[in-house]
Structure formats: C-alpha cells, structure tokens
Short mmCIF file of N, CA and C in Angstrom, two decimals:
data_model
loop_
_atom_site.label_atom_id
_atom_site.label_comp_id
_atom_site.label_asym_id
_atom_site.label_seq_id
_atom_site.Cartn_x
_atom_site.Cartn_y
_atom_site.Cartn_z
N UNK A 75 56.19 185.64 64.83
CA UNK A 75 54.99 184.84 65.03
C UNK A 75 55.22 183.44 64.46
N UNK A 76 54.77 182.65 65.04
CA UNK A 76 55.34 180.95 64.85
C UNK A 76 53.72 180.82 64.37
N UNK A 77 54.25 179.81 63.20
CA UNK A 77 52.98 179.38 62.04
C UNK A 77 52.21 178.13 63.20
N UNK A 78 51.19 177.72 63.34
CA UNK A 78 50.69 176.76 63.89
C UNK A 78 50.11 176.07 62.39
N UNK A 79 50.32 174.72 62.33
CA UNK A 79 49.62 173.93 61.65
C UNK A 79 48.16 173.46 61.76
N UNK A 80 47.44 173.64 60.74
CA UNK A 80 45.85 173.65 60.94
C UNK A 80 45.37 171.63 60.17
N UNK A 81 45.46 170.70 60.96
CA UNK A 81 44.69 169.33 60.29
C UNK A 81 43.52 169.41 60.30
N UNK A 82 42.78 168.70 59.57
CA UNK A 82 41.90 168.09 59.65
C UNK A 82 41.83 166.28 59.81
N UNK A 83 41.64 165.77 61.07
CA UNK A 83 41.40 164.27 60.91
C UNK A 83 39.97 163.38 60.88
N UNK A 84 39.74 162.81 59.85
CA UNK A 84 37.89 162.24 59.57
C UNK A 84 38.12 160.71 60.21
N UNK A 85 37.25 160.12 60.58
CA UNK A 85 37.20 159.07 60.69
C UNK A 85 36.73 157.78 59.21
N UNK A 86 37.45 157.04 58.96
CA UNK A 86 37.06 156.01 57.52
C UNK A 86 36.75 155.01 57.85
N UNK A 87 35.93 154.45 58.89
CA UNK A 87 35.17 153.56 58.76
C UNK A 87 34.47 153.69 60.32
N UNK A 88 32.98 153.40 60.32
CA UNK A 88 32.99 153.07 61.44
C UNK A 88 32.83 151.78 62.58
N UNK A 89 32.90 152.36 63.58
CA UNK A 89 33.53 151.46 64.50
C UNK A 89 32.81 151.17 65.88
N UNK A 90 32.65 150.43 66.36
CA UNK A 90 32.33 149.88 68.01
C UNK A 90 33.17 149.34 68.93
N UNK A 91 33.41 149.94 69.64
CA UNK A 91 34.54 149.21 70.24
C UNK A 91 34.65 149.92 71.76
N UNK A 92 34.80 148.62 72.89
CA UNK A 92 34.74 148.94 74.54
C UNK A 92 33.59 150.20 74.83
N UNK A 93 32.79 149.86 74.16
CA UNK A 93 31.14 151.12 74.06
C UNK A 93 30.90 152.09 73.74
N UNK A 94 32.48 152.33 73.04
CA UNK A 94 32.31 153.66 72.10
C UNK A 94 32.04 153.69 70.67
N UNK A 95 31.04 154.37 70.19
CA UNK A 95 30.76 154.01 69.22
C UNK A 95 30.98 155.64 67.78
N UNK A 96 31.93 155.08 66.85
CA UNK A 96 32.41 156.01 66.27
C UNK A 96 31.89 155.95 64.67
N UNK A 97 31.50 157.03 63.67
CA UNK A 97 30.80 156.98 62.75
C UNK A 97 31.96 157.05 61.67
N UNK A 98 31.56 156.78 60.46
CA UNK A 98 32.46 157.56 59.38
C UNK A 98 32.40 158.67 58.76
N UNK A 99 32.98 159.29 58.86
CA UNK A 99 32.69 160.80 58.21
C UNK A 99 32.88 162.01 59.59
N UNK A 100 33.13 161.14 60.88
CA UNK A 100 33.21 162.43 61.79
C UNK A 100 34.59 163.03 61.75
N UNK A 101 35.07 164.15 61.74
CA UNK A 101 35.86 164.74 61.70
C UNK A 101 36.26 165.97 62.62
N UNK A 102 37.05 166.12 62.94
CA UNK A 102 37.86 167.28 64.13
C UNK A 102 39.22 167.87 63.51
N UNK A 103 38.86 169.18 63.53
CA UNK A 103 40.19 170.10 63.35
C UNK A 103 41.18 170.25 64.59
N UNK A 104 42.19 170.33 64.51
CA UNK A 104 43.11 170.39 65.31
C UNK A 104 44.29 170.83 64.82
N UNK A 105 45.13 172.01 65.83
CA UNK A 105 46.21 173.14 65.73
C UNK A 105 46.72 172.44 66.42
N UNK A 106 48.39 172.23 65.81
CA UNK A 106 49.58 171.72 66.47
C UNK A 106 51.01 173.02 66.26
N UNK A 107 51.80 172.57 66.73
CA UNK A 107 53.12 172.94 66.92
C UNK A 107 54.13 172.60 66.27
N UNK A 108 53.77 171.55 65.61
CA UNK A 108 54.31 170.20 64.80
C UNK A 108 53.53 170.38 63.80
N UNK A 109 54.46 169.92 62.11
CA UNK A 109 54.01 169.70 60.75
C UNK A 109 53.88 168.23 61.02
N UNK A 110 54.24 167.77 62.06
CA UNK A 110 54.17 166.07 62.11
C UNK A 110 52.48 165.54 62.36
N UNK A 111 52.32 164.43 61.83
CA UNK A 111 51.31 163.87 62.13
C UNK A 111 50.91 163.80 63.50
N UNK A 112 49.34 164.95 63.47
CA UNK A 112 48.76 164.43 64.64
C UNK A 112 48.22 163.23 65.91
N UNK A 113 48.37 162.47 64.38
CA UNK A 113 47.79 160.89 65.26
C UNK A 113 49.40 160.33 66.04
N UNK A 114 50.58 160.97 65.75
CA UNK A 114 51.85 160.19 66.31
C UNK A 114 52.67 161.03 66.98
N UNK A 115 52.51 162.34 67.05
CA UNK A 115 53.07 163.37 67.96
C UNK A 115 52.20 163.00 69.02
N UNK A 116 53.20 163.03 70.43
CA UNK A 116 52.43 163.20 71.61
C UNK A 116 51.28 162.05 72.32
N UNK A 117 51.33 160.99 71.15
CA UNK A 117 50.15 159.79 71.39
C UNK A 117 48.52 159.95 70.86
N UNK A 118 48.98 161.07 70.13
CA UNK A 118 47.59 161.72 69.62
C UNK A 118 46.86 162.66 70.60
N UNK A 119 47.49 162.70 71.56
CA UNK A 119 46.94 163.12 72.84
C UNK A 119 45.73 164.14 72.21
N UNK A 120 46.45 165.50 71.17
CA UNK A 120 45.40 166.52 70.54
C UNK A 120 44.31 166.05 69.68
N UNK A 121 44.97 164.69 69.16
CA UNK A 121 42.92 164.81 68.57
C UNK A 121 41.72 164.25 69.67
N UNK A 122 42.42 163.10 70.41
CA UNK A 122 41.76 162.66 71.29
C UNK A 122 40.97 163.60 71.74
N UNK A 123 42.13 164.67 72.53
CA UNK A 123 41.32 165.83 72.95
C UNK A 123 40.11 166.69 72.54
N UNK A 124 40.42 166.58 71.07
CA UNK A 124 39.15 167.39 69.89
C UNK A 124 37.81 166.50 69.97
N UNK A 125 38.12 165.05 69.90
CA UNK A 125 37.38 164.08 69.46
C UNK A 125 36.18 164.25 70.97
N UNK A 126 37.14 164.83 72.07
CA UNK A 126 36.42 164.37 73.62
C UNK A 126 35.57 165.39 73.42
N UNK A 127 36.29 166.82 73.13
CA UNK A 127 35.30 168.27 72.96
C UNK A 127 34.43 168.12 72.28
N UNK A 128 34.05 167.53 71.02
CA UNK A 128 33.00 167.59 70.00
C UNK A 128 32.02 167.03 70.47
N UNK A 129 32.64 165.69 70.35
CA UNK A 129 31.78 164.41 70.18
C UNK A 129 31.59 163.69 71.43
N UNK A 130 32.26 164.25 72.41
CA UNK A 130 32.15 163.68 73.88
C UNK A 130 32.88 162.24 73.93
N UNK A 131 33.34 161.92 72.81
CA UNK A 131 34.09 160.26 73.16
C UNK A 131 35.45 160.62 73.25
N UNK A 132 35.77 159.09 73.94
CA UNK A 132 36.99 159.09 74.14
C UNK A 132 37.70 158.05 73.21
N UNK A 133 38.66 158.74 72.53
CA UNK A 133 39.09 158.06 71.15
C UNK A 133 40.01 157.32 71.43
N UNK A 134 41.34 157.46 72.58
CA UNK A 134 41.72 156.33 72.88
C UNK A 134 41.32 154.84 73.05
N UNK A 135 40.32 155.46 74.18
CA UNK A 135 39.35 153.76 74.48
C UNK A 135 38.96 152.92 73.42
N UNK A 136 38.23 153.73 72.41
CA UNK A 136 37.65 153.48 71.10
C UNK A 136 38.84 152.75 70.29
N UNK A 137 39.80 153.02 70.25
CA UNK A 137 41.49 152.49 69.37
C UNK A 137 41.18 153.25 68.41
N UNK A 138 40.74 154.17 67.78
CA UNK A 138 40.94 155.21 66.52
C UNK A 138 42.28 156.06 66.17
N UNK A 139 43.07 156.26 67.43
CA UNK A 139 44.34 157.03 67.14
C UNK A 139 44.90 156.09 65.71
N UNK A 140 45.01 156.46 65.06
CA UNK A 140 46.08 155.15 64.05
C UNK A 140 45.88 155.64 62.72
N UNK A 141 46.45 156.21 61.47
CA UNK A 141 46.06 156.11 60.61
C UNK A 141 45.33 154.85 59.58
N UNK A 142 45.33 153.58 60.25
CA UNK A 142 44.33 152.66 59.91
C UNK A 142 42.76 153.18 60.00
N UNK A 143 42.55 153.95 60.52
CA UNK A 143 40.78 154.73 61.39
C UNK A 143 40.74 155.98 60.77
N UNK A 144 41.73 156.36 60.97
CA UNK A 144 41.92 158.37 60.83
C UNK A 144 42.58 158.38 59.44
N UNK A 145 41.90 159.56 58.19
CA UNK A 145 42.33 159.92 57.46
C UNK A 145 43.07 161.46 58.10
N UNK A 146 44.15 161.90 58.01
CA UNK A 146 45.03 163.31 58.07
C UNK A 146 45.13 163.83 56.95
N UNK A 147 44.42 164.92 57.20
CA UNK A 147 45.11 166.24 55.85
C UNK A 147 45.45 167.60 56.63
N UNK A 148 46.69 168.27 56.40
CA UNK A 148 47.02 169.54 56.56
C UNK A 148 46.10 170.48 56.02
N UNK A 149 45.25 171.17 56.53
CA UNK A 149 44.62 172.02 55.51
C UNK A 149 45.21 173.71 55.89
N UNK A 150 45.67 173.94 56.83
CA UNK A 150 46.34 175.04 57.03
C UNK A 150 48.12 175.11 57.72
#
C-alpha cells in the first residue's frame, strides 16, 4: 500500500483579483502522490482543484497558486 500525503493549504492574506475574490483563513485539504509541495507539483493543478470543489473559485485566475498566498503544512 503506497502512503498518500495528506496537506493542508490556508490562504494568508486576502485577495481580489480578475473577480475572484479570496479570504484569509480559507483552507483546502488535499492528497497527493508526492511529499513535494502541492502548490509546485503539477502547477498546483490539485489545490486549484480543491479550491474549485469547496469554494467554487478558480484559484488560478485569482494568482493564489504561490507560496507568497498559500501557507503548506503536511499534516498527514
């Protein structure tokens, strides 16, 4: 059985940007394949994805992928 890595990524500040509008303190869990940082594996493609499921935005558009926006912690 292959371990999947469990993050958590919050957002640290919030933000407006191309009409998406993002808070501080929102946060999305997300399971990777990779111990590597979510925000730089893949283009972030998986939190984006989390960020679209939750919260209905789209985090690309917004520019949040980046650890400048996103705090990352491994929690599993």
């Amino acid at each position: 059985m292959k371990i999947m890595p469990l993050f958590r990524v919050t957002i640290k500040q919030s933000k407006n940007t191309n009409g998406v509008r993002v808070e501080k303190g929102m946060s999305v869990e997300v399971v990777t394949s990779s111990f590597s940082n979510p925000l730089t594996t893949n283009g972030g493609q998986a939190v984006a994805d989390a960020f679209y499921r939750i919260y209905g935005i789209d985090a690309k558009k917004a520019g949040i992928l980046s650890t400048v926006y996103c705090d990352v912690q491994q929690i599993g």
